XYZ file of C-alpha atoms in Angstrom:
685
model
C -45.874 -232.254 -66.039
C -46.154 -231.945 -70.493
C -50.470 -232.292 -70.281
C -52.819 -230.004 -68.189
C -54.301 -230.754 -65.475
C -57.563 -231.132 -67.786
C -55.521 -233.641 -69.853
C -55.067 -236.108 -67.639
C -57.354 -239.830 -66.281
C -56.148 -240.610 -62.989
C -57.503 -244.618 -63.448
C -57.918 -247.701 -61.955
C -58.441 -251.670 -63.302
C -60.398 -253.974 -60.095
C -62.266 -256.459 -60.585
C -62.784 -260.564 -59.492
C -59.756 -262.315 -59.536
C -59.203 -264.051 -63.404
C -61.867 -261.865 -64.874
C -58.846 -260.120 -67.066
C -57.527 -256.752 -65.676
C -54.165 -257.221 -66.219
C -54.767 -258.883 -69.413
C -56.616 -255.316 -70.260
C -54.337 -253.491 -68.867
C -51.195 -255.306 -71.374
C -53.417 -254.377 -74.398
C -53.834 -251.050 -72.951
C -50.028 -250.466 -72.658
C -49.394 -252.630 -76.488
C -52.501 -250.299 -78.037
C -50.834 -246.751 -76.591
C -47.584 -247.652 -77.946
C -46.416 -247.936 -74.055
C -44.964 -251.649 -74.724
C -44.153 -253.056 -78.698
C -45.204 -256.604 -77.667
C -48.254 -257.989 -76.191
C -47.504 -259.345 -72.557
C -49.928 -262.433 -70.963
C -50.613 -263.745 -67.850
C -50.369 -267.052 -68.638
C -47.181 -267.078 -69.814
C -45.600 -265.300 -67.075
C -45.194 -261.950 -69.169
C -47.502 -259.799 -68.345
C -45.173 -256.281 -67.749
C -47.344 -255.391 -64.436
C -46.914 -258.660 -63.214
C -43.416 -258.139 -62.307
C -42.807 -259.865 -58.847
C -41.684 -263.508 -59.299
C -44.070 -264.324 -57.546
C -47.247 -263.070 -59.549
C -45.156 -264.749 -62.795
C -45.001 -268.197 -61.295
C -49.053 -268.200 -60.160
C -50.618 -266.076 -62.800
C -52.055 -263.801 -60.592
C -51.949 -260.052 -59.203
C -50.058 -259.615 -56.060
C -49.495 -255.977 -55.437
C -51.057 -253.145 -57.375
C -48.820 -251.454 -59.601
C -48.754 -248.233 -61.686
C -47.835 -246.857 -64.926
C -48.328 -243.632 -67.640
C -49.629 -243.611 -70.999
C -50.722 -241.360 -73.685
C -53.955 -241.682 -75.779
C -55.992 -239.298 -78.130
C -54.752 -236.188 -76.084
C -54.887 -237.245 -72.694
C -52.529 -238.704 -70.163
C -53.520 -241.603 -68.439
C -52.147 -242.716 -65.218
C -53.062 -246.312 -64.354
C -53.052 -248.743 -61.967
C -53.848 -252.095 -62.178
C -54.822 -253.706 -59.420
C -55.431 -257.634 -57.413
C -58.505 -259.085 -57.788
C -57.962 -261.849 -55.019
C -59.956 -261.152 -51.856
C -56.162 -261.644 -49.854
C -54.987 -258.495 -51.531
C -58.336 -255.869 -50.988
C -55.973 -253.410 -49.645
C -54.212 -252.977 -52.516
C -57.142 -252.363 -53.617
C -58.640 -250.242 -51.174
C -55.509 -247.581 -51.357
C -55.699 -247.582 -54.518
C -59.279 -246.191 -55.338
C -58.509 -243.989 -52.252
C -56.189 -241.520 -54.848
C -57.943 -242.666 -58.175
C -60.216 -240.474 -59.818
C -61.926 -243.271 -61.881
C -62.115 -246.758 -62.373
C -62.747 -249.590 -64.931
C -64.578 -252.540 -63.463
C -64.284 -255.695 -65.132
C -66.160 -258.563 -65.495
C -66.151 -261.800 -66.975
C -68.637 -262.204 -69.653
C -69.299 -266.079 -68.475
C -69.200 -265.493 -64.385
C -70.232 -262.440 -64.371
C -70.401 -260.639 -60.924
C -68.729 -262.240 -58.497
C -67.526 -261.863 -54.762
C -65.073 -259.742 -55.555
C -66.849 -258.360 -57.745
C -68.898 -256.473 -55.295
C -66.128 -256.138 -52.784
C -65.005 -253.746 -55.037
C -67.689 -252.288 -56.283
C -68.907 -250.984 -52.761
C -65.154 -249.992 -52.096
C -65.858 -247.742 -55.229
C -68.658 -246.459 -53.927
C -67.087 -245.113 -50.804
C -64.754 -243.275 -52.270
C -67.161 -241.992 -55.063
C -65.153 -243.017 -57.705
C -66.980 -242.860 -61.660
C -66.841 -246.081 -63.182
C -67.389 -248.070 -66.769
C -68.364 -251.338 -67.164
C -65.604 -253.357 -69.421
C -67.411 -257.208 -69.938
C -64.605 -259.163 -71.214
C -63.706 -262.728 -72.218
C -66.741 -262.492 -74.675
C -64.711 -265.207 -77.199
C -65.203 -268.066 -74.155
C -67.927 -270.772 -74.465
C -70.989 -269.655 -72.093
C -70.450 -266.008 -72.890
C -73.588 -264.100 -72.023
C -73.129 -260.022 -72.082
C -77.213 -258.784 -71.464
C -77.333 -261.395 -67.718
C -73.726 -259.610 -66.956
C -75.062 -255.947 -67.669
C -78.381 -257.411 -65.393
C -75.843 -258.580 -62.569
C -74.292 -254.998 -62.208
C -78.233 -253.822 -61.952
C -79.317 -255.885 -59.751
C -75.960 -257.191 -57.575
C -74.552 -254.339 -57.577
C -77.205 -251.854 -57.333
C -75.891 -249.668 -60.090
C -77.253 -247.926 -63.549
C -75.527 -249.624 -66.756
C -75.563 -248.235 -69.795
C -74.524 -249.907 -72.685
C -72.468 -248.359 -75.165
C -70.622 -251.405 -76.763
C -72.704 -254.378 -78.132
C -70.673 -257.462 -79.099
C -71.669 -258.887 -82.714
C -71.726 -262.777 -81.971
C -70.538 -264.594 -78.835
C -68.174 -267.195 -78.025
C -66.069 -268.400 -81.212
C -69.109 -266.425 -82.917
C -67.446 -263.430 -81.649
C -66.322 -260.584 -84.430
C -66.307 -257.417 -83.026
C -68.998 -254.864 -81.692
C -71.947 -252.087 -82.277
C -71.186 -249.173 -81.142
C -74.231 -247.524 -79.979
C -73.415 -244.098 -79.911
C -72.589 -243.253 -83.106
C -74.693 -246.359 -84.731
C -71.596 -248.302 -86.829
C -70.021 -251.358 -86.387
C -66.404 -251.773 -85.579
C -63.925 -255.161 -86.519
C -60.559 -255.823 -85.550
C -57.486 -256.999 -87.748
C -56.262 -260.397 -85.919
C -53.195 -260.158 -88.081
C -52.401 -256.775 -86.494
C -53.374 -257.984 -83.017
C -56.370 -255.880 -83.080
C -54.234 -252.560 -83.196
C -56.264 -251.765 -86.499
C -59.785 -251.675 -86.879
C -62.236 -250.890 -89.729
C -65.783 -249.080 -89.108
C -68.090 -250.109 -91.209
C -72.267 -250.339 -91.229
C -73.869 -252.773 -89.127
C -75.245 -255.586 -90.092
C -78.435 -256.292 -91.282
C -79.259 -259.012 -88.939
C -78.603 -256.485 -86.035
C -80.138 -253.136 -87.331
C -83.224 -253.816 -85.601
C -81.558 -254.797 -81.848
C -79.239 -251.885 -82.246
C -81.761 -249.650 -82.765
C -83.860 -251.050 -79.804
C -80.655 -250.489 -77.460
C -80.318 -247.212 -78.559
C -83.381 -246.134 -77.699
C -83.078 -247.783 -74.513
C -79.899 -245.925 -74.166
C -81.677 -242.785 -75.132
C -83.840 -243.011 -72.461
C -81.776 -243.768 -70.037
C -79.676 -240.214 -70.384
C -82.857 -238.636 -70.701
C -83.472 -239.616 -67.134
C -80.357 -237.624 -65.925
C -80.093 -234.394 -68.268
C -82.637 -232.006 -68.416
C -81.799 -231.073 -72.317
C -81.969 -234.517 -73.163
C -84.923 -234.877 -71.808
C -87.228 -232.429 -73.414
C -85.881 -233.226 -76.693
C -86.774 -237.650 -75.840
C -89.890 -236.421 -74.916
C -90.398 -234.136 -77.716
C -89.193 -237.509 -79.660
C -85.965 -234.837 -81.827
C -83.413 -236.585 -83.155
C -80.520 -236.753 -80.007
C -77.186 -236.145 -82.090
C -73.974 -238.184 -81.301
C -72.352 -234.757 -79.735
C -75.474 -234.507 -76.881
C -75.289 -238.124 -76.156
C -71.395 -237.722 -75.580
C -71.864 -234.619 -73.414
C -74.930 -236.161 -71.513
C -72.503 -239.704 -70.654
C -69.579 -237.932 -69.262
C -71.971 -235.854 -66.742
C -73.704 -238.504 -65.937
C -70.921 -240.859 -65.344
C -68.751 -238.224 -63.730
C -71.967 -238.119 -60.831
C -72.401 -241.339 -60.511
C -75.806 -241.245 -62.036
C -74.807 -243.762 -64.702
C -71.888 -246.705 -65.490
C -71.770 -246.744 -69.161
C -70.949 -251.037 -70.018
C -68.439 -251.583 -72.655
C -67.875 -255.214 -74.012
C -65.061 -257.315 -75.812
C -62.090 -259.920 -75.459
C -58.552 -258.488 -74.320
C -57.516 -261.525 -74.794
C -58.490 -262.034 -78.712
C -57.567 -258.286 -79.237
C -61.011 -256.610 -79.594
C -63.048 -253.643 -77.732
C -59.638 -252.150 -76.014
C -59.478 -249.675 -78.073
C -63.174 -248.454 -77.191
C -62.721 -248.826 -73.621
C -59.651 -246.480 -74.195
C -62.090 -243.760 -76.405
C -64.214 -244.350 -73.251
C -61.713 -243.827 -70.606
C -61.058 -240.245 -72.184
C -64.413 -239.002 -73.078
C -66.278 -239.966 -70.004
C -63.899 -240.230 -66.878
C -63.377 -237.302 -65.076
C -59.917 -235.116 -65.083
C -58.180 -234.231 -61.577
C -59.865 -230.760 -62.007
C -63.684 -231.964 -62.141
C -63.577 -234.071 -59.309
C -64.742 -232.681 -55.640
C -61.738 -231.123 -53.611
C -60.181 -233.375 -51.446
C -60.876 -232.907 -47.696
C -58.640 -232.516 -45.042
C -58.891 -230.903 -41.345
C -57.084 -229.140 -39.837
C -54.543 -231.265 -37.146
C -55.061 -229.293 -34.312
C -58.672 -229.037 -34.786
C -60.222 -231.816 -36.403
C -63.557 -230.211 -36.855
C -62.119 -227.748 -38.928
C -62.499 -228.918 -42.765
C -59.936 -227.630 -45.164
C -61.133 -228.448 -49.233
C -57.934 -229.172 -51.239
C -58.640 -227.659 -54.665
C -56.441 -229.766 -57.979
C -54.235 -226.324 -58.969
C -50.871 -226.620 -59.493
C -50.389 -223.260 -58.047
C -51.649 -224.016 -55.015
C -50.156 -225.190 -51.560
C -48.423 -228.480 -51.787
C -50.990 -230.950 -50.572
C -49.871 -234.917 -51.035
C -50.702 -238.674 -49.960
C -48.765 -241.238 -49.616
C -50.425 -244.990 -50.462
C -47.897 -247.534 -50.607
C -44.649 -248.266 -50.248
C -42.309 -250.442 -51.582
C -38.942 -251.614 -50.041
C -35.793 -251.265 -52.291
C -31.782 -251.921 -51.330
C -31.323 -247.693 -52.348
C -34.367 -246.736 -49.565
C -38.040 -247.005 -49.667
C -39.937 -246.301 -52.620
C -42.590 -244.162 -51.708
C -45.895 -243.936 -54.128
C -48.088 -240.716 -53.794
C -50.908 -238.852 -55.373
C -50.522 -235.237 -55.581
C -53.835 -233.005 -54.979
C -52.567 -229.493 -54.780
C -49.445 -227.708 -55.494
C -46.286 -228.821 -57.200
C -43.814 -231.418 -55.585
C -40.534 -230.827 -56.277
C -37.172 -233.286 -55.560
C -34.821 -232.276 -53.697
C -36.760 -229.749 -50.679
C -38.658 -230.545 -48.089
C -42.191 -231.692 -47.141
C -44.503 -232.051 -43.249
C -45.773 -234.786 -42.231
C -48.614 -233.610 -39.761
C -49.053 -237.271 -38.312
C -45.362 -237.385 -37.896
C -44.889 -233.744 -36.589
C -41.586 -234.091 -38.517
C -40.057 -232.576 -41.844
C -38.684 -235.262 -44.637
C -36.865 -234.739 -47.288
C -37.900 -235.434 -50.926
C -34.438 -236.930 -52.491
C -35.366 -238.375 -55.684
C -39.191 -238.334 -57.537
C -40.027 -241.387 -60.204
C -43.085 -241.804 -63.408
C -43.591 -245.197 -62.750
C -44.131 -248.154 -65.930
C -45.055 -251.253 -63.289
C -40.678 -251.725 -61.594
C -39.222 -249.106 -64.536
C -38.776 -245.980 -62.865
C -38.323 -242.580 -65.040
C -37.070 -239.656 -63.167
C -38.608 -236.819 -63.621
C -38.193 -233.494 -61.532
C -40.978 -231.971 -60.508
C -44.843 -233.736 -60.088
C -47.667 -231.398 -59.983
C -51.658 -231.555 -59.348
C -52.782 -234.523 -60.635
C -50.327 -236.769 -60.703
C -48.923 -239.742 -59.566
C -45.453 -240.321 -59.049
C -42.496 -242.212 -56.446
C -40.475 -240.408 -54.397
C -37.388 -241.753 -52.481
C -36.362 -240.403 -48.857
C -39.437 -240.845 -47.112
C -38.803 -242.168 -44.256
C -40.959 -241.935 -41.640
C -44.152 -241.211 -43.913
C -46.246 -244.302 -44.118
C -49.733 -245.315 -46.374
C -52.656 -242.836 -45.598
C -49.561 -240.047 -44.463
C -50.492 -235.982 -45.700
C -47.276 -234.509 -46.958
C -47.485 -230.201 -47.348
C -46.133 -227.538 -46.410
C -44.852 -226.643 -43.079
C -46.112 -222.639 -43.625
C -49.911 -224.103 -44.563
C -50.434 -227.920 -42.415
C -53.654 -230.360 -43.741
C -54.362 -233.816 -42.929
C -56.605 -235.277 -45.663
C -58.904 -238.174 -44.297
C -56.774 -241.301 -43.809
C -57.000 -244.641 -45.330
C -59.478 -247.677 -43.666
C -58.754 -251.253 -44.029
C -59.974 -254.123 -43.356
C -59.265 -256.165 -39.981
C -57.241 -259.740 -40.031
C -58.952 -262.621 -40.046
C -56.042 -265.452 -39.821
C -52.968 -266.317 -37.701
C -50.136 -268.118 -38.313
C -46.992 -268.904 -35.845
C -43.569 -267.946 -37.273
C -39.643 -269.227 -36.386
C -36.523 -268.025 -37.097
C -34.444 -271.617 -38.182
C -31.014 -270.093 -37.412
C -29.320 -267.505 -35.064
C -28.307 -265.532 -38.072
C -32.290 -265.660 -39.024
C -33.443 -264.631 -35.816
C -31.889 -260.961 -36.586
C -32.774 -260.821 -39.932
C -36.403 -261.880 -39.855
C -37.714 -258.693 -36.567
C -36.172 -256.387 -40.010
C -37.644 -258.052 -42.671
C -41.178 -258.639 -40.916
C -41.099 -254.702 -39.754
C -40.498 -253.815 -43.597
C -43.611 -256.190 -44.703
C -45.454 -254.682 -41.710
C -44.449 -251.330 -43.931
C -45.208 -251.992 -47.379
C -48.579 -254.077 -46.417
C -51.210 -251.923 -44.002
C -53.023 -255.555 -44.007
C -49.910 -257.217 -42.500
C -49.013 -257.372 -38.199
C -47.282 -259.291 -35.895
C -47.112 -259.619 -32.360
C -45.677 -261.535 -29.675
C -48.016 -263.711 -27.711
C -47.054 -263.666 -24.335
C -48.208 -267.164 -22.553
C -45.600 -268.362 -24.902
C -43.385 -266.052 -26.593
C -44.645 -267.390 -29.761
C -44.499 -265.023 -32.418
C -47.378 -264.905 -35.094
C -48.229 -263.092 -38.206
C -51.742 -261.909 -39.051
C -53.485 -261.745 -42.699
C -56.563 -261.203 -44.626
C -56.195 -265.276 -45.876
C -54.010 -268.487 -46.265
C -52.864 -266.950 -50.115
C -51.713 -263.503 -48.323
C -49.679 -266.154 -45.489
C -48.179 -267.805 -48.049
C -46.820 -265.393 -50.242
C -45.126 -263.218 -46.976
C -43.277 -266.724 -46.590
C -42.245 -266.705 -49.770
C -40.909 -263.185 -49.520
C -39.758 -264.260 -46.655
C -37.569 -267.264 -48.053
C -36.765 -265.232 -51.524
C -36.981 -261.417 -51.210
C -35.268 -261.289 -47.533
C -33.572 -264.285 -47.726
C -34.736 -265.258 -44.413
C -35.451 -269.246 -43.433
C -38.356 -269.526 -41.145
C -40.637 -272.254 -39.997
C -44.401 -272.162 -40.001
C -47.337 -273.825 -37.848
C -50.517 -274.198 -39.526
C -52.985 -271.574 -40.327
C -55.019 -270.544 -37.197
C -58.470 -268.548 -37.109
C -58.087 -264.409 -35.900
C -60.557 -264.340 -32.827
C -61.713 -260.981 -31.137
C -63.664 -260.632 -28.281
C -66.796 -257.967 -27.666
C -68.532 -256.302 -24.549
C -72.336 -257.415 -24.211
C -74.294 -254.491 -22.094
C -72.594 -251.752 -19.568
C -69.624 -252.750 -17.661
C -67.929 -250.653 -14.872
C -64.658 -250.743 -13.908
C -62.548 -248.658 -11.560
C -59.070 -249.009 -10.541
C -56.294 -246.792 -8.490
C -52.069 -247.388 -9.342
C -50.090 -246.603 -6.521
C -46.661 -247.291 -5.925
C -44.464 -246.138 -3.375
C -41.034 -246.136 -3.796
C -39.218 -243.196 -1.372
C -38.791 -240.495 -3.558
C -41.728 -239.374 -5.910
C -44.180 -242.343 -6.076
C -46.853 -243.338 -8.681
C -50.653 -242.106 -8.727
C -53.417 -242.607 -10.482
C -56.977 -243.256 -10.055
C -59.966 -244.446 -12.953
C -63.247 -244.850 -12.671
C -64.591 -245.993 -16.246
C -67.640 -247.371 -18.557
C -66.992 -249.869 -21.421
C -69.854 -250.740 -23.848
C -70.968 -251.821 -27.163
C -69.653 -249.127 -30.081
C -70.296 -251.094 -32.935
C -69.492 -247.238 -35.498
C -65.895 -248.127 -35.281
C -63.286 -250.175 -33.084
C -62.261 -248.056 -30.131
C -64.086 -244.995 -29.055
C -62.733 -242.437 -25.904
C -65.059 -239.971 -24.033
C -64.524 -237.548 -20.714
C -66.961 -237.063 -18.580
C -66.007 -236.454 -15.716
C -65.889 -233.143 -14.308
C -64.273 -230.461 -12.136
C -60.599 -231.764 -13.142
C -61.079 -234.795 -10.796
C -58.087 -236.050 -13.469
C -56.135 -233.003 -15.236
C -56.924 -232.834 -18.790
C -52.824 -233.473 -19.647
C -53.200 -237.138 -18.078
C -55.839 -237.812 -20.521
C -54.257 -238.431 -23.269
C -52.503 -241.410 -20.870
C -55.628 -242.756 -20.008
C -56.911 -243.549 -23.805
C -53.327 -244.934 -24.520
C -54.422 -247.160 -21.190
C -58.011 -248.091 -22.058
C -57.316 -248.950 -25.752
C -53.490 -250.365 -24.518
C -56.403 -253.287 -22.738
C -58.766 -253.797 -24.880
C -55.813 -254.425 -27.463
C -54.690 -257.230 -24.883
C -57.701 -258.640 -24.948
C -59.500 -260.491 -21.751
C -58.451 -263.965 -20.133
C -58.083 -265.953 -23.911
C -56.053 -262.581 -24.798
C -57.847 -262.105 -27.909
C -58.472 -258.257 -28.381
C -61.489 -257.103 -27.600
C -63.644 -254.465 -30.551
C -65.885 -252.250 -30.723
C -66.055 -250.694 -27.644
C -66.591 -247.524 -26.264
C -65.274 -245.881 -22.966
C -66.209 -243.704 -20.948
C -64.379 -242.246 -18.694
C -66.640 -241.405 -14.853
C -64.064 -240.117 -12.204
C -60.883 -240.822 -10.563
C -58.756 -238.600 -8.672
C -54.822 -237.506 -8.827
C -51.713 -236.585 -6.298
C -50.293 -233.251 -7.174
C -46.921 -234.433 -6.345
C -46.849 -238.090 -7.339
C -49.612 -238.199 -10.625
C -47.861 -238.912 -13.539
C -48.844 -239.925 -17.178
C -46.901 -244.477 -16.386
C -49.456 -244.236 -13.317
C -52.893 -243.281 -15.065
C -52.265 -245.025 -18.236
C -51.858 -248.291 -16.203
C -54.839 -247.078 -13.390
C -56.785 -247.380 -16.956
C -55.545 -250.275 -18.039
C -56.280 -252.031 -14.807
C -59.944 -250.183 -14.087
C -60.510 -251.554 -17.795
C -59.492 -255.582 -16.876
C -61.487 -254.724 -13.836
C -64.643 -254.186 -16.175
C -63.991 -256.622 -18.075
C -63.497 -259.085 -15.019
C -67.298 -258.487 -14.058
C -68.666 -260.590 -17.140
C -70.178 -259.366 -20.956
C -67.319 -260.222 -22.462
C -67.962 -262.284 -25.414
C -66.143 -264.362 -27.452
C -66.085 -263.808 -31.541
C -65.137 -265.915 -34.831
C -64.872 -264.032 -38.337
C -67.680 -265.200 -40.708
C -66.613 -265.168 -44.708
C -69.393 -264.877 -47.729
C -68.625 -267.973 -49.742
C -69.441 -268.020 -53.229
C -70.009 -271.655 -54.668
C -70.520 -272.295 -58.651
C -71.732 -275.705 -59.281
C -73.356 -278.151 -62.330
C -77.168 -278.672 -61.006
C -75.838 -282.465 -60.327
C -74.062 -281.524 -57.684
C -75.710 -278.858 -55.588
C -77.014 -281.090 -53.173
C -73.580 -282.677 -52.787
C -72.050 -279.429 -51.923
C -74.803 -277.979 -49.606
C -75.151 -280.673 -47.751
C -71.172 -280.034 -47.084
C -72.121 -276.156 -46.224
C -74.519 -277.169 -44.079
C -71.931 -279.839 -42.125
C -69.576 -276.551 -41.971
C -71.752 -273.880 -39.536
C -72.812 -272.899 -43.104
C -76.114 -270.766 -43.062
C -77.391 -270.677 -46.475
C -78.546 -267.194 -47.693
C -79.032 -267.525 -51.120
C -79.797 -270.210 -54.071
C -79.507 -269.916 -57.397
C -80.722 -272.137 -59.778
C -81.975 -270.138 -62.671
C -78.882 -270.829 -64.686
C -76.011 -273.471 -64.767
C -73.860 -272.966 -62.910
C -75.778 -273.299 -60.187
C -74.991 -270.707 -57.619
C -75.015 -271.190 -53.860
C -73.988 -268.031 -51.314
C -73.370 -268.526 -47.831
C -72.166 -267.579 -44.487
C -69.295 -270.002 -43.220
C -66.981 -269.503 -40.548
C -63.004 -268.992 -41.607
C -62.339 -271.838 -39.440
C -64.537 -274.232 -40.999
C -63.183 -273.428 -44.836
C -59.649 -274.031 -44.093
C -58.299 -275.887 -47.065
C -62.057 -275.844 -48.940
C -60.399 -275.625 -52.356
C -60.049 -279.535 -52.369
C -62.867 -280.235 -51.246
C -65.116 -278.517 -53.278
C -63.400 -279.949 -56.262
C -63.857 -283.733 -55.188
C -67.514 -282.717 -53.804
C -67.934 -281.695 -57.998
C -65.222 -283.996 -60.100
C -63.133 -280.482 -60.278
C -65.867 -278.579 -61.984
C -67.066 -276.176 -59.056
C -65.519 -272.991 -58.382
C -66.117 -270.634 -55.100
C -65.227 -267.021 -53.991
C -64.568 -266.278 -50.430
C -64.877 -261.992 -48.672
C -64.771 -261.771 -45.631
C -67.755 -260.952 -43.599
C -67.931 -259.900 -39.995
C -67.730 -261.393 -37.029
C -70.238 -263.231 -34.887
C -70.119 -265.150 -31.255
C -69.174 -268.368 -31.048
C -71.624 -271.125 -29.808
C -70.753 -271.781 -26.292
C -70.859 -275.079 -26.821
C -68.358 -274.505 -29.522
C -65.523 -272.467 -27.528
C -63.477 -274.423 -25.687
C -63.269 -276.754 -28.825
C -62.249 -273.761 -31.213
C -60.376 -272.086 -28.984
C -58.217 -275.458 -28.489
């Protein structure tokens, strides 16, 4: 690696759709010299949106990685999607990053998916900068967005750059750290800029916000507190040190502003990345555990001379073999060497290693701790898997992805397509953790599941364009679930005699609600009534019964299964027998009642001009929506509701019609709730 670990920044760009993430990324590539021309999303020429679907639709669908240089630092950058249907791309990127830039539209502010990605970053304790983009747009209001970051995201925004003007009058920025103005040269597409004195009419405002900046930082740093209270001058060096420490610890979120499309503010944002976001050695060590003893926690510090520990966080199918994206946490990953996967308990070989620039690959011989790279040669490793040395085995905490909320029937058009379809679906499932497919037992129908209508539409297009498989599809359908209410006890014996050795398994168990996780399993048997070697099969059978569902065929979620009693036969008992007995015992418990049908609810935010507010609310009430908040303080008005997914298929065309095309909306999965008994038969159909 050409850069020491303290000069590396692994960052991602996260935001709501249309906030300008990819446009910001394109300017970063241009100003760092990675690209010699600026790609534009609206022209379909963005470097990071390299898929045909992305170029045609003007949105980011899959996260793309690149490496660039700024000042004396190497920046490994991942541009993530903003659409809620592709939230898994954000999830797995944040899992392996050390910092992030949250991009916000100066007009729309903090939107629904902004909150989602912010929560994801909170889960992984990722330090962040905020960039208020589109300051040139009509309706841009910088300080309103800063206030929304504080209120809606429960963050502590600290303004480092404030705009000079807004909308058509947006001319540049004021650097509150160095107390100077920055004007950008339009002829050089913003590559050249000039540091000049703050305009006289903004001097007083700038001094006020500099004082606020010092006060906010004084609350996070003892040295700055003392200087602030003693009314001593706080030097630029002290401010920079305090901002860096408070950002890395998560106490503050430095706020920058600009217009990426108009080439203003991005270089100062890059300065913020190198100055305030952490290197891999400045974040807490990655945490793993012993695969044989999950209670034994193992810390993995970033050390290129240590044992190899890396994580697979993304897989892309390729005609030459899968390309697997990897974050190296410790040690050195070398081409042509073997690695061990604790999940599969198999050794795999790393054929080649690449630095990625969107779809382009640069071969390298090795990748040290702190690196993000892509490798070929892995056959059985998937997203969330750890790669380590067989002599020093550790399993890093894997990733958790949201439940799918929508399904669609699919079938091949010809016999030749049938053979290719299975292979294509398997590859898509390997690439995308939120995509899955099943065959419905009752009808033999093939169903594919995803995060939304757009997600399934993209899957269909990929089958046709990438895999050359022609398919017919049905209408999208809600992915219902089931849950247990109360405590249910079930018991079953599986006995089969065929002349020689028979089969015998006997299980008594309890099933109860368990909101902490999707499926929990506890062994409370005593005296060896079920030998320990069969308990794994009991767990498999119980989980299979929950996944298979009850009566309606929808999986039972958030269930805890506790094994209470049972019996075995010295000769006839086997894994298969106990697996079947557990399956039947769970079904017996379900049959005693207390299983309810659940449907997915969405958090829906609608922004509409005040004149159409009543129309929109009336329509939402008819869709079984419960109104959580109505904000009429500013135009456009904003309505936040919880609404069943089944009620908002095709909502885009409806809300456009209700508002003469002037309203906009955003949705994200919220939770599963019980279906009203009177609607159960109608919804299930």
